[in-house]
Coordinates of C-alpha atoms in Angstrom, one line a residue:
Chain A
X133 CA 55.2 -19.5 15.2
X134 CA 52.4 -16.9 15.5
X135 CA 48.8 -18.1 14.2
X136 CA 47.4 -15.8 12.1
X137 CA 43.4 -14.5 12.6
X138 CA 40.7 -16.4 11.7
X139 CA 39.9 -15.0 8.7
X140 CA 36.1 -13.4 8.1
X141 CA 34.1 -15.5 5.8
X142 CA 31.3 -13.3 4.4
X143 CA 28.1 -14.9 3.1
X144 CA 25.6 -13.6 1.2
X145 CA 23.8 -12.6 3.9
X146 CA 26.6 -10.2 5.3
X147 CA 28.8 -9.5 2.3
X148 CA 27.0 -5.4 2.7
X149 CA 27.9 -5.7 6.1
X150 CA 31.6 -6.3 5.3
X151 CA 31.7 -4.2 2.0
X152 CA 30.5 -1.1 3.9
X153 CA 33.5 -2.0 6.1
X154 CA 35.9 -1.6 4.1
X155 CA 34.6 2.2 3.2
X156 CA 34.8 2.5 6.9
X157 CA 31.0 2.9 7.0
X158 CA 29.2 0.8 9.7
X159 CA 25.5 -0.5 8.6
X160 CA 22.8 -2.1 10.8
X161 CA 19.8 -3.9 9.1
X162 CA 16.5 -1.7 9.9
X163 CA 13.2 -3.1 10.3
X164 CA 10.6 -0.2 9.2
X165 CA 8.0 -1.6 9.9
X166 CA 9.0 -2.3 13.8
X167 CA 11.6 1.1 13.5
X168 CA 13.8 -1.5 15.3
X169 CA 17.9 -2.2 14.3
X170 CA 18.9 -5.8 14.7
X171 CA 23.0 -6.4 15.1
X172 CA 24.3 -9.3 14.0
X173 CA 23.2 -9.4 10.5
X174 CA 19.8 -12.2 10.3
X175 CA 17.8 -13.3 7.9
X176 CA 14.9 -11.8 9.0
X177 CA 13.8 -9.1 10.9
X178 CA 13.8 -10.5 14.5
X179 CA 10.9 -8.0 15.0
X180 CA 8.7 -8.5 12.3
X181 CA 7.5 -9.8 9.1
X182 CA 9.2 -6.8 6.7
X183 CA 11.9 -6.8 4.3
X184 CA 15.2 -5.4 6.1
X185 CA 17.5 -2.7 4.9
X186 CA 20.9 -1.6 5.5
X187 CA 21.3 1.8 7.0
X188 CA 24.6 3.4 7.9
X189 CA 25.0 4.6 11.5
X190 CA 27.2 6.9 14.0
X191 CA 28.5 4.0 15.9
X192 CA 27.8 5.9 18.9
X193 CA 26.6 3.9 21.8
X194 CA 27.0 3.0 26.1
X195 CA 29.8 0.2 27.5
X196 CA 27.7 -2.5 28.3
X197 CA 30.6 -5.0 29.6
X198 CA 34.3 -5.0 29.0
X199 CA 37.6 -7.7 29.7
X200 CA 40.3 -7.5 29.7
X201 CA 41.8 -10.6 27.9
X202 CA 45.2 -12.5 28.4
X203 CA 44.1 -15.6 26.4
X204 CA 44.5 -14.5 23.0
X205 CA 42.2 -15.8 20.1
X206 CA 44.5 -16.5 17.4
X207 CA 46.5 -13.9 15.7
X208 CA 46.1 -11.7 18.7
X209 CA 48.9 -12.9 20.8
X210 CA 51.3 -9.7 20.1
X211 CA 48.0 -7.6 21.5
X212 CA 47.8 -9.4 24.1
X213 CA 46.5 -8.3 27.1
X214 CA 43.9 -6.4 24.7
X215 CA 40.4 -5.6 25.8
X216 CA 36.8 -6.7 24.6
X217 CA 33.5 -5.1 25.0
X218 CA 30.1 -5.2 24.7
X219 CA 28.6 -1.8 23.1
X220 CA 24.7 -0.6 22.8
X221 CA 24.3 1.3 19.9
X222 CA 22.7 4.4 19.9
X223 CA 20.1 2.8 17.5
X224 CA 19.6 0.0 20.1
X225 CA 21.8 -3.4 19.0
X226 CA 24.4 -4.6 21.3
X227 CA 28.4 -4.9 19.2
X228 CA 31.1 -6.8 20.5
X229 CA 34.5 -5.8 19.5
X230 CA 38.3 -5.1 20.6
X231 CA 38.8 -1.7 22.3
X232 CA 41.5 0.7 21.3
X233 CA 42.5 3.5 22.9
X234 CA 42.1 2.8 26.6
X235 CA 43.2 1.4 29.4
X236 CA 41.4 -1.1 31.2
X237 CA 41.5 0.2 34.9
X238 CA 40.0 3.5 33.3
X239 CA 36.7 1.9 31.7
X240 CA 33.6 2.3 32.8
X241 CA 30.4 0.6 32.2
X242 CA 27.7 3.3 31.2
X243 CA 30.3 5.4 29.6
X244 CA 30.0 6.8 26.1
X245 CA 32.0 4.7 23.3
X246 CA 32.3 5.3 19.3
X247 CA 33.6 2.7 16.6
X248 CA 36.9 3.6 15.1
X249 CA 38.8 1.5 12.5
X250 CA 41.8 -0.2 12.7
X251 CA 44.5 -1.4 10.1
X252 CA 45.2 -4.5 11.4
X253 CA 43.5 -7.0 9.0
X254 CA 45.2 -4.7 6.0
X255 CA 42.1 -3.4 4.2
X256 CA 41.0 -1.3 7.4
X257 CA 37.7 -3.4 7.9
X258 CA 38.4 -4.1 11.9
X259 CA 35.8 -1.9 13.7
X260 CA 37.2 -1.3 17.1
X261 CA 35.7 0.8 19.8
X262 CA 36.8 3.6 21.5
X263 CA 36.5 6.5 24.6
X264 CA 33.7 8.7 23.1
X265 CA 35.7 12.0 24.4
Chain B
X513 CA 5.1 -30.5 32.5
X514 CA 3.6 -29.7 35.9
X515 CA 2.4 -33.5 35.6
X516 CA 5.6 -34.6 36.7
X517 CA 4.5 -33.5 40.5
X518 CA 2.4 -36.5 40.5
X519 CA 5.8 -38.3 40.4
X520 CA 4.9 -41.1 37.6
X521 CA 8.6 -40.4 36.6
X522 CA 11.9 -42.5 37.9
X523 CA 14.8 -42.0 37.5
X524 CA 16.6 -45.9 38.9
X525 CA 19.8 -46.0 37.8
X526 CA 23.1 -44.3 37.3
X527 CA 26.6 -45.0 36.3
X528 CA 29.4 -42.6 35.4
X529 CA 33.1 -42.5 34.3
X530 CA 36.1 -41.0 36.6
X531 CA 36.8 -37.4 34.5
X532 CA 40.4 -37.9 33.1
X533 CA 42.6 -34.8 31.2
X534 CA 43.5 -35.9 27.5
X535 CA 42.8 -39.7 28.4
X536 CA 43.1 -40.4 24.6
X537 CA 39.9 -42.4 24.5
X538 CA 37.1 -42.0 22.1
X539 CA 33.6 -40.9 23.2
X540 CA 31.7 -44.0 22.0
X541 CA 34.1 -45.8 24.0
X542 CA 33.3 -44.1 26.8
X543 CA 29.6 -44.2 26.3
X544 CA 30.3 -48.0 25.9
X545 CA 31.8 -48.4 29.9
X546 CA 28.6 -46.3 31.4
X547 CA 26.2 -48.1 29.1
X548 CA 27.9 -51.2 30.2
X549 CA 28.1 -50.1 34.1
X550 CA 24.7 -48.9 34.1
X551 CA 22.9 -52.5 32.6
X552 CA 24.8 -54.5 35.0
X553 CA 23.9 -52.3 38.4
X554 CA 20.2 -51.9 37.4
X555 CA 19.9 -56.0 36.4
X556 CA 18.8 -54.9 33.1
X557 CA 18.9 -56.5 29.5
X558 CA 18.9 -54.7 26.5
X559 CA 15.5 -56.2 25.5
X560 CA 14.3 -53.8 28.5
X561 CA 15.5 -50.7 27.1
X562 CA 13.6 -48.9 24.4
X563 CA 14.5 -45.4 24.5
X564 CA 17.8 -43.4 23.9
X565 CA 18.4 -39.8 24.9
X566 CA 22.2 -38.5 24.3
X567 CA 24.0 -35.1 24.5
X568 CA 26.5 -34.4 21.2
X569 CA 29.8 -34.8 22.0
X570 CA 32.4 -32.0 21.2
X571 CA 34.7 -35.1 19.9
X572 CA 32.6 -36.4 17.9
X573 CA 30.8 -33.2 16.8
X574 CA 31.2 -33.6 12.4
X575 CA 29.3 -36.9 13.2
X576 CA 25.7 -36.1 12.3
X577 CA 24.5 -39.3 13.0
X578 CA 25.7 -39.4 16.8
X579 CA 22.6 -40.7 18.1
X580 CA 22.0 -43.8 15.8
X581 CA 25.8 -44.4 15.7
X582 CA 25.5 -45.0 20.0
X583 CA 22.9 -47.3 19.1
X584 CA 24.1 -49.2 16.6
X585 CA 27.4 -49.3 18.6
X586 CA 25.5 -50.9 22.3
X587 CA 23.5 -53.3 20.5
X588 CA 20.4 -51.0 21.7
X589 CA 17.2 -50.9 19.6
X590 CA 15.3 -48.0 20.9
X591 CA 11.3 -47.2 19.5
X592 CA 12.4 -43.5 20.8
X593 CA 16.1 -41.7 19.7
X594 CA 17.4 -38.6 20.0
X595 CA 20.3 -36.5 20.3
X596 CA 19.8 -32.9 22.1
X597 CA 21.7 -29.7 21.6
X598 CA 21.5 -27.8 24.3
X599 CA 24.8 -27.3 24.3
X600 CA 25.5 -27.8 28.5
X601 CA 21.5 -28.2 29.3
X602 CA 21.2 -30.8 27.1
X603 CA 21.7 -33.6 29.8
X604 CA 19.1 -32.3 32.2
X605 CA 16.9 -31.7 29.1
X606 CA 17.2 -35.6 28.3
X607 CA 15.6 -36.8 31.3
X608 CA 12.7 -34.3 30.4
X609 CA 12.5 -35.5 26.9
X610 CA 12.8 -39.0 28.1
X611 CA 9.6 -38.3 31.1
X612 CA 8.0 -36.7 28.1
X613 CA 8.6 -39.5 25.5
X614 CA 7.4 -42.3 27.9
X615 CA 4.4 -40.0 29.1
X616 CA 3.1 -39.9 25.1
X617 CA 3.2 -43.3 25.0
X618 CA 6.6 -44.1 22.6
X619 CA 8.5 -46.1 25.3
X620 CA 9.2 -47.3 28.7
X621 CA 12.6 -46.9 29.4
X622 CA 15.1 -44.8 28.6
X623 CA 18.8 -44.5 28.7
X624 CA 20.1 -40.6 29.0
X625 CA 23.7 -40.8 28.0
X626 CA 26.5 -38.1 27.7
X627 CA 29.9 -38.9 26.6
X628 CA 32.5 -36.7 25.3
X629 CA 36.1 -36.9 25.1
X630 CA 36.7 -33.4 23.9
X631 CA 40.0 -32.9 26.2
X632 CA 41.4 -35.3 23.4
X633 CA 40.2 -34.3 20.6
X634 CA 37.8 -31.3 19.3
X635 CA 35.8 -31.5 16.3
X636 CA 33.5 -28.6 16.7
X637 CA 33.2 -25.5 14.2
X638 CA 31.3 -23.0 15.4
X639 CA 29.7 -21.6 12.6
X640 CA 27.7 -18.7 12.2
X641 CA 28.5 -14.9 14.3
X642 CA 31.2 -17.1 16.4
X643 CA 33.0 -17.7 13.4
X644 CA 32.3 -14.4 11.3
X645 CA 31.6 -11.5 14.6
X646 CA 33.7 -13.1 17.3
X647 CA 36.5 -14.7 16.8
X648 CA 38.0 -12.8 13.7
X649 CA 37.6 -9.4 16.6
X650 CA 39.6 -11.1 19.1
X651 CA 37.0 -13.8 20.8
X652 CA 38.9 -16.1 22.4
X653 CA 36.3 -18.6 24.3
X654 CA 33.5 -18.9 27.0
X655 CA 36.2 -17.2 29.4
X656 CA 35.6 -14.0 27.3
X657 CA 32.1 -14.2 27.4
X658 CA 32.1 -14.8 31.3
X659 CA 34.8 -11.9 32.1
X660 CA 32.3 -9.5 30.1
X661 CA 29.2 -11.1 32.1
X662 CA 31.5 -10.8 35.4
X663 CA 32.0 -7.0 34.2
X664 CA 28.7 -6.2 33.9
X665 CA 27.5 -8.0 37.4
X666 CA 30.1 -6.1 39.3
X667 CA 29.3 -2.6 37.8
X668 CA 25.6 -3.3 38.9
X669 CA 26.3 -4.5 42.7
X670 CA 29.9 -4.6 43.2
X671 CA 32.4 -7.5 42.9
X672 CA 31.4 -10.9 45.0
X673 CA 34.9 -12.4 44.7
X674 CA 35.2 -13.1 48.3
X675 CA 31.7 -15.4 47.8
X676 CA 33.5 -16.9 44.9
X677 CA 36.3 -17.5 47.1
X678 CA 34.4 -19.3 49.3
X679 CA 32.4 -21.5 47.3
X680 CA 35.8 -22.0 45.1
X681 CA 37.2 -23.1 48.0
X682 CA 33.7 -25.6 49.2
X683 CA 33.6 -27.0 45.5
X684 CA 37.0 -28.1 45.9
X685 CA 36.7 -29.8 49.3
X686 CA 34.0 -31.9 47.3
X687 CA 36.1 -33.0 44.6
X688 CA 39.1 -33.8 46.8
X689 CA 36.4 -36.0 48.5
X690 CA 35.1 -37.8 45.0
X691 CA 37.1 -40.3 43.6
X692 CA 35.9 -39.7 40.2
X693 CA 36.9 -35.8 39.8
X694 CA 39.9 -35.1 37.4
X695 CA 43.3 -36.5 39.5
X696 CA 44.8 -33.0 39.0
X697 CA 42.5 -30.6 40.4
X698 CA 41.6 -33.1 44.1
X699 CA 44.0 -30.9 45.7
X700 CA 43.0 -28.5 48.5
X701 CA 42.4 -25.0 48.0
X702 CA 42.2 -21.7 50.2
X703 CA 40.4 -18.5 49.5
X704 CA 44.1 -16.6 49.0
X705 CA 44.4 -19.5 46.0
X706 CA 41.6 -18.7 44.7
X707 CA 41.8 -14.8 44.7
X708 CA 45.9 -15.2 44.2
X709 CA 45.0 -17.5 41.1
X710 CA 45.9 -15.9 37.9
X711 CA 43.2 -13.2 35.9
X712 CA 42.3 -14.9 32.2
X713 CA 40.4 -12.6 31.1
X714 CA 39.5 -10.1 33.9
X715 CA 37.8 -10.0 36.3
X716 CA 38.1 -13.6 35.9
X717 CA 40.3 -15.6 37.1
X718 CA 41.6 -19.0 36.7
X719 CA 40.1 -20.7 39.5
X720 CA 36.6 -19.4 38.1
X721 CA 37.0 -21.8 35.1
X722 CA 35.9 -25.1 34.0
X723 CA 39.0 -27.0 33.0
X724 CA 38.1 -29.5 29.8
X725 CA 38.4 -33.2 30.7
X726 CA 36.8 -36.6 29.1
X727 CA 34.8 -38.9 30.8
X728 CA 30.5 -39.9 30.4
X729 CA 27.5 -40.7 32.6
X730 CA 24.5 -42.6 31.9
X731 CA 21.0 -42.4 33.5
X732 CA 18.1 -44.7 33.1
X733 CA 14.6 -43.3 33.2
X734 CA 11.4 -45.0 33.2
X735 CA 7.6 -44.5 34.7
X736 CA 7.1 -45.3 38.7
X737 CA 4.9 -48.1 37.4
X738 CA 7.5 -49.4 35.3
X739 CA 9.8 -49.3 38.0
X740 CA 7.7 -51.0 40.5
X741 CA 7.0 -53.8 37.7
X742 CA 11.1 -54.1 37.6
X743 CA 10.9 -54.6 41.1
X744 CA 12.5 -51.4 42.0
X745 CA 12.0 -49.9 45.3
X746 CA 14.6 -46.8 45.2
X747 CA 14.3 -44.0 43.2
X748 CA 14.2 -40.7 42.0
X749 CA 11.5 -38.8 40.8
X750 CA 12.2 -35.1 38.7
X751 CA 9.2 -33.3 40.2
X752 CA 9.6 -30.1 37.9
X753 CA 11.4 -29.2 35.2
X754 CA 11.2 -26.1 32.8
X755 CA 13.4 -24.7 30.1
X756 CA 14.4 -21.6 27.4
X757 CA 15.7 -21.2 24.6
X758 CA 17.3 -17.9 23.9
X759 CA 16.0 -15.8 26.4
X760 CA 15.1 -12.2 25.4
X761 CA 15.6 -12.0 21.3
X762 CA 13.9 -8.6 21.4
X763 CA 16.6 -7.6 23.8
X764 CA 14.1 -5.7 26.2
X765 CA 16.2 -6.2 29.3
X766 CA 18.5 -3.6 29.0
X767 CA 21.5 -5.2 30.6
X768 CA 23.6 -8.1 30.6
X769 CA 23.6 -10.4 33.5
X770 CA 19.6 -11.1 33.8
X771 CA 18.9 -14.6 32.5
X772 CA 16.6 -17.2 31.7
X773 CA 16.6 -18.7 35.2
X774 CA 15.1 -15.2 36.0
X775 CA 11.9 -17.0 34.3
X776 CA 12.8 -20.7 34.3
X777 CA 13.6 -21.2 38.3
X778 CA 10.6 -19.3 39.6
X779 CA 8.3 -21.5 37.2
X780 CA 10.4 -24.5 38.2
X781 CA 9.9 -23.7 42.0
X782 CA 5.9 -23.1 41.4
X783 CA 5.1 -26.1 39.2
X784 CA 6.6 -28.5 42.4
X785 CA 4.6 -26.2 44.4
X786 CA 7.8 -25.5 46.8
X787 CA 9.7 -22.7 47.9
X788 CA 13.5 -22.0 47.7
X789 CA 13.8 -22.5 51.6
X790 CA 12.2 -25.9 50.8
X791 CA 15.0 -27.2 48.8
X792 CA 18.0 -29.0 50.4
X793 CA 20.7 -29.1 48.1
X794 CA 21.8 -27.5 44.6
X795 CA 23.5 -29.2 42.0
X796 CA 23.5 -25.6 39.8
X797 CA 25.7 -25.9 36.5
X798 CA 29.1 -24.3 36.8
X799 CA 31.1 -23.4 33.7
X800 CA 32.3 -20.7 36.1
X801 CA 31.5 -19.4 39.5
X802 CA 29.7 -16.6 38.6
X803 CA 27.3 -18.4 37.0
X804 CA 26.1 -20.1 40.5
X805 CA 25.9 -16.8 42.1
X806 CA 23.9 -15.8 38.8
X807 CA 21.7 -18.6 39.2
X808 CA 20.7 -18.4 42.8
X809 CA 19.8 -14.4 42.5
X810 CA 17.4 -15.4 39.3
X811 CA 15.7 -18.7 40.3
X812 CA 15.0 -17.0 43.5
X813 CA 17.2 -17.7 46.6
X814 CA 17.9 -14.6 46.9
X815 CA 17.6 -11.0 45.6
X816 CA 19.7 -9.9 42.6
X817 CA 22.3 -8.2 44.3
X818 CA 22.5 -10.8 46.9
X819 CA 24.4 -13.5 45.6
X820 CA 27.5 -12.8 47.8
X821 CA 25.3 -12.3 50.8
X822 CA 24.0 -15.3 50.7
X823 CA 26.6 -17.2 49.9
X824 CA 28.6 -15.7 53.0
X825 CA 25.7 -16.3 55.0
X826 CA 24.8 -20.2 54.4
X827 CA 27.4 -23.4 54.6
X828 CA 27.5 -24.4 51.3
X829 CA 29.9 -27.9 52.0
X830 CA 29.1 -31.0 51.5
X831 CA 27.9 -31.2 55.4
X832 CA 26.6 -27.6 55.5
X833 CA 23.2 -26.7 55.3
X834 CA 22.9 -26.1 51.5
X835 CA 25.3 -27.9 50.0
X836 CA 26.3 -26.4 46.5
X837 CA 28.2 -28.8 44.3
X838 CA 29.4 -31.8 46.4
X839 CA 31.4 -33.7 44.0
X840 CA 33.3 -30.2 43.2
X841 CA 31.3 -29.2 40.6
X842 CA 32.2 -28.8 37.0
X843 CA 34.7 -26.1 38.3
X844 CA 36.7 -27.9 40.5
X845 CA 35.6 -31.6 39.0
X846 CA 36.5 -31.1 35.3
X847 CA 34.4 -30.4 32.4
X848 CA 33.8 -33.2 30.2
X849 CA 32.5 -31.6 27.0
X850 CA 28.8 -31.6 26.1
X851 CA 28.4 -34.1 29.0
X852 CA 29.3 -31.5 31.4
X853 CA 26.1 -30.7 32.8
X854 CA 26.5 -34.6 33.6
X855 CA 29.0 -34.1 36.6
X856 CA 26.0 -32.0 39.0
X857 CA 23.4 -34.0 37.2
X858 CA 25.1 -37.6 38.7
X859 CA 26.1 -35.9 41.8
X860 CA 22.5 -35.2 43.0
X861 CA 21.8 -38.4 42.1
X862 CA 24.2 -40.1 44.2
X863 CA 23.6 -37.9 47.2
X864 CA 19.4 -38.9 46.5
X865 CA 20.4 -42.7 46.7
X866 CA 22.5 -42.4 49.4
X867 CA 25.7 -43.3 47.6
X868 CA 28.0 -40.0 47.9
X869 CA 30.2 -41.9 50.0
X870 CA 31.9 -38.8 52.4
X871 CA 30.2 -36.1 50.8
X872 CA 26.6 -37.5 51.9
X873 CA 24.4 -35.2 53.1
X874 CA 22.0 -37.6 55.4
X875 CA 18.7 -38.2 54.8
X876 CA 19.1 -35.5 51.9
X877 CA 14.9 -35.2 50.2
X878 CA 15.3 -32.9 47.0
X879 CA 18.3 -31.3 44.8
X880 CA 17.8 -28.5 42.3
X881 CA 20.0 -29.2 39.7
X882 CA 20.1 -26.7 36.7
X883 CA 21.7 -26.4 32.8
X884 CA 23.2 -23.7 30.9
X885 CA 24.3 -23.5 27.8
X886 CA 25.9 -21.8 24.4
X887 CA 27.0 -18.6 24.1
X888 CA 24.9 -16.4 21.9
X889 CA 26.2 -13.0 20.3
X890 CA 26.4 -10.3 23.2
X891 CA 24.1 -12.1 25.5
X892 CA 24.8 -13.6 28.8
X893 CA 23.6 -17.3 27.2
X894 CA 21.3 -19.4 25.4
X895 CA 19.5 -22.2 27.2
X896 CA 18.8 -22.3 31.0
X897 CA 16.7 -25.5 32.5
X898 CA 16.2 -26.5 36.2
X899 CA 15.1 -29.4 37.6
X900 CA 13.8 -30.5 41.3
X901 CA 14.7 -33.7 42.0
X902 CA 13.0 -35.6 44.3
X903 CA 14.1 -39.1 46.7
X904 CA 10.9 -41.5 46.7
X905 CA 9.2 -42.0 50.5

């Protein structure tokens, strides 16, 4: 019996987050009164005392940290091994998700990485990362 | 709390629980055996005790009434109660709370308890980015969150898995060598095991992991005057403690592995007014290996970069001179739950009153014993805490 994936619970908090998704469109809240970009969605600016918006980005960003996993969370256990990583946005946040595209040994931290989007949850809302190149 | 170097804080008793895999007990249960344990070696009433600390327990975690629920079930009637959630910090950040709750005056002595039987049964739902950013990407555990960590340290200053090896291989001896570590892990180890031992998420492998287990610990603190009045004449006194919360929100470190102990273990160190050199035993918290190594660069024993330098350099057994671990750790011990950070906690506390049986270190002065714990979004982890514990003249 496979498990299926945890599905994503959006609250009101995140539901632009996750609706942007499913255009394929990637927002960060923006503080403009700090200019700063916060990832994970908050409920305040961790920066100051101004209203956050959404803005879209690139996705473009460095490899902070990757792994490469053989303990699958659940619904990933035809993936697996599959590999995770830790990305800085160009705009500054850190974003942890799966890599596609690449092979573990060939990684490197400080690389250059871009979110792609994968089908895998059905309505193409899994941001993935992926060789910049 | 730099006051605490005037030592008007005790720590005079212990007891703990052997760590058993899947024992099918219940965590109040075992809270009841070290509560039980711990009244009967210290010659204490319940009358005496006015003060409660406890970690949460993974078991038990829908329960939000954990603290008062211990209570109710020892017959204790504390003027001071409190459960802490510092995830794995929380049971060194007890006997602070305690110090502090009986230095303001709300009571006199305190039982710190941890007690979790989470390799039975786990009630926890992480909710929040675990549940919404990680786990629906592919998030599998702490393991994940360690192999990126592991990632990120090696990419700096190269891999240290021969260091790991070896204090793999030293926590082991310790737990073969302590009849309360988990019955299937007091089995020898070599340094091939250990680098032979099987990638989970890589670069980390197997023998870098906690392994879950059940089993509780409870601690009595009270003043030095108290405990002269009880007519106690060993015990322990914390001589510094610090902690944080959530190091670095802003995120203006720009990499991964730098942690609170970067800020907690110097301030710890200069608060006792000692240096590294000056203390004689760690009991640092191990939910893997890497995080020793992590700890000892950033508190201070050594440069960052250094870990596996130092480590290679020093004996790090149980008769070497800095001993690391001597009941095996967490790693090679077992992990019960949220009363993990128990398991090095106890440990320095039986080496300070002379009771680690095989693994004593003679005439062994002050342990450093630290706390981590919870694993933020993208971060290496939430709350560090380090304590210097010191054996009275």
């Amino acid at each position: 019996m496979s498990e299926s994936r945890t599905p994503i619970v959006e609250t009101d908090l995140t539901r632009p987050f996750w609706q942007a998704t499913k255009q394929r469109r990637f927002l960060l809240q923006y503080d403009p009164k700090a200019d700063r970009y916060q990832f994970y969605p908050r409920p305040i600016s961790l920066y100051s005392t101004a209203p956050l918006v959404w803005r879209e980005v690139k996705g473009e960003g460095t490899l902070i940290a990757h792994t490469l996993c053989h303990t699958p969370a659940p619904g990933f256990a035809a993936l697996t091994p599959y590999i995770l990583a830790i990305v800085q946005l160009a705009e500054g946040p850190r974003v942890f998700a799966r890599v596609a595209d690449a092979k573990y040994e060939e990684l490197k931290v400080g690389q250059k990485m871009r979110i792609v989007w994968g089908d895998e949850l059905g309505d193409g809302r899994e941001y993935l990362f992926a060789p910049a190149n | 709390m730099k006051w605490l170097q005037n030592r008007g804080i005790a720590i005079v008793g212990f007891a703990d629980t052997p760590l058993v895999r899947n024992s099918g007990r219940s965590a109040a249960e075992i809270a009841g055996e070290v509560v039980g344990k711990l009244l009967a070696e210290a010659r204490l009433e319940r009358r005496d005790i006015d003060g409660l600390a406890v970690t949460l327990a993974m078991s038990e975690a829908a329960n939000p009434f954990w603290s008062n629920l211990l209570a109710e079930h020892l017959g204790l009637s504390p003027r001071w109660c409190q459960a802490t959630d510092l995830g794995g910090a929380s049971n060194l950040g007890n006997i602070a709370r305690a110090a502090a709750a009986i230095q303001a005056g709300m009571c006199e002595a305190v039982i710190c308890l941890g007690a979790d039987a989470v390799s039975s049964h786990d009630a926890t739902n992480q909710t929040g980015h675990r549940t919404e950013f990680c786990t629906p990407v592919g998030y599998s555990g702490p393991l994940v969150a360690f192999g990126l960590l592991s990632t990120a340290y090696n990419a700096r200053f190269g891999n240290p898995e021969r260091a790991l090896a070896k204090l793999a291989v030293a926590q082991r001896a310790g737990a073969v060598a302590n009849e309360i570590a988990c019955e299937v892990l007091r089995k020898p180890i070599t340094e091939q095991d250990y680098l032979a031992s099987r990638f989970v998420s890589h670069p980390l492998r197997l023998l870098d992991c906690v392994m879950r287990c059940d089993g509780g610990y409870a601690v009595l603190v009270t003043s030095t005057q108290r405990a002269r009045e009880l007519g106690y004449t060993q015990m322990v006194h914390p001589i510094a403690y610090r902690e944080l919360v959530n190091f670095d929100p802003g995120q203006t470190v720009d990499e991964l592995t730098t942690s609170g102990f970067s800020v907690v273990g110097p301030e710890a160190l200069n608060d006792a007014g000692v240096r590294p050199g000056d203390i004689q035993m760690l009991a640092p918290y191990d939910d893997f290996l890497i995080a020793v190594l992590l700890q000892l660069e950033q508190i201070g024993f050594c440069r960052p970069g250094q870990g596996a330098a130092f480590l290679a350099e020093r004996a790090i057994g149980f008769h070497g001179d800095l001993p690391i671990n001597t009941g095996g750790g967490q790693v090679s011990a077992g992990q019960p739950g949220l009363a993990g950070g128990g398991v090095n906690l106890i440990e320095a506390l039986k080496q300070l009153f002379g009771k680690a049986g095989p693994r004593q270190k003679p005439g062994v002065r002050n342990v450093m014993a630290t706390g981590i714990g919870v694993i933020p979004y993208a971060h290496n982890w939430s709350s560090s805490n380090v304590a210097i514990l010191e054996r009275s003249a």
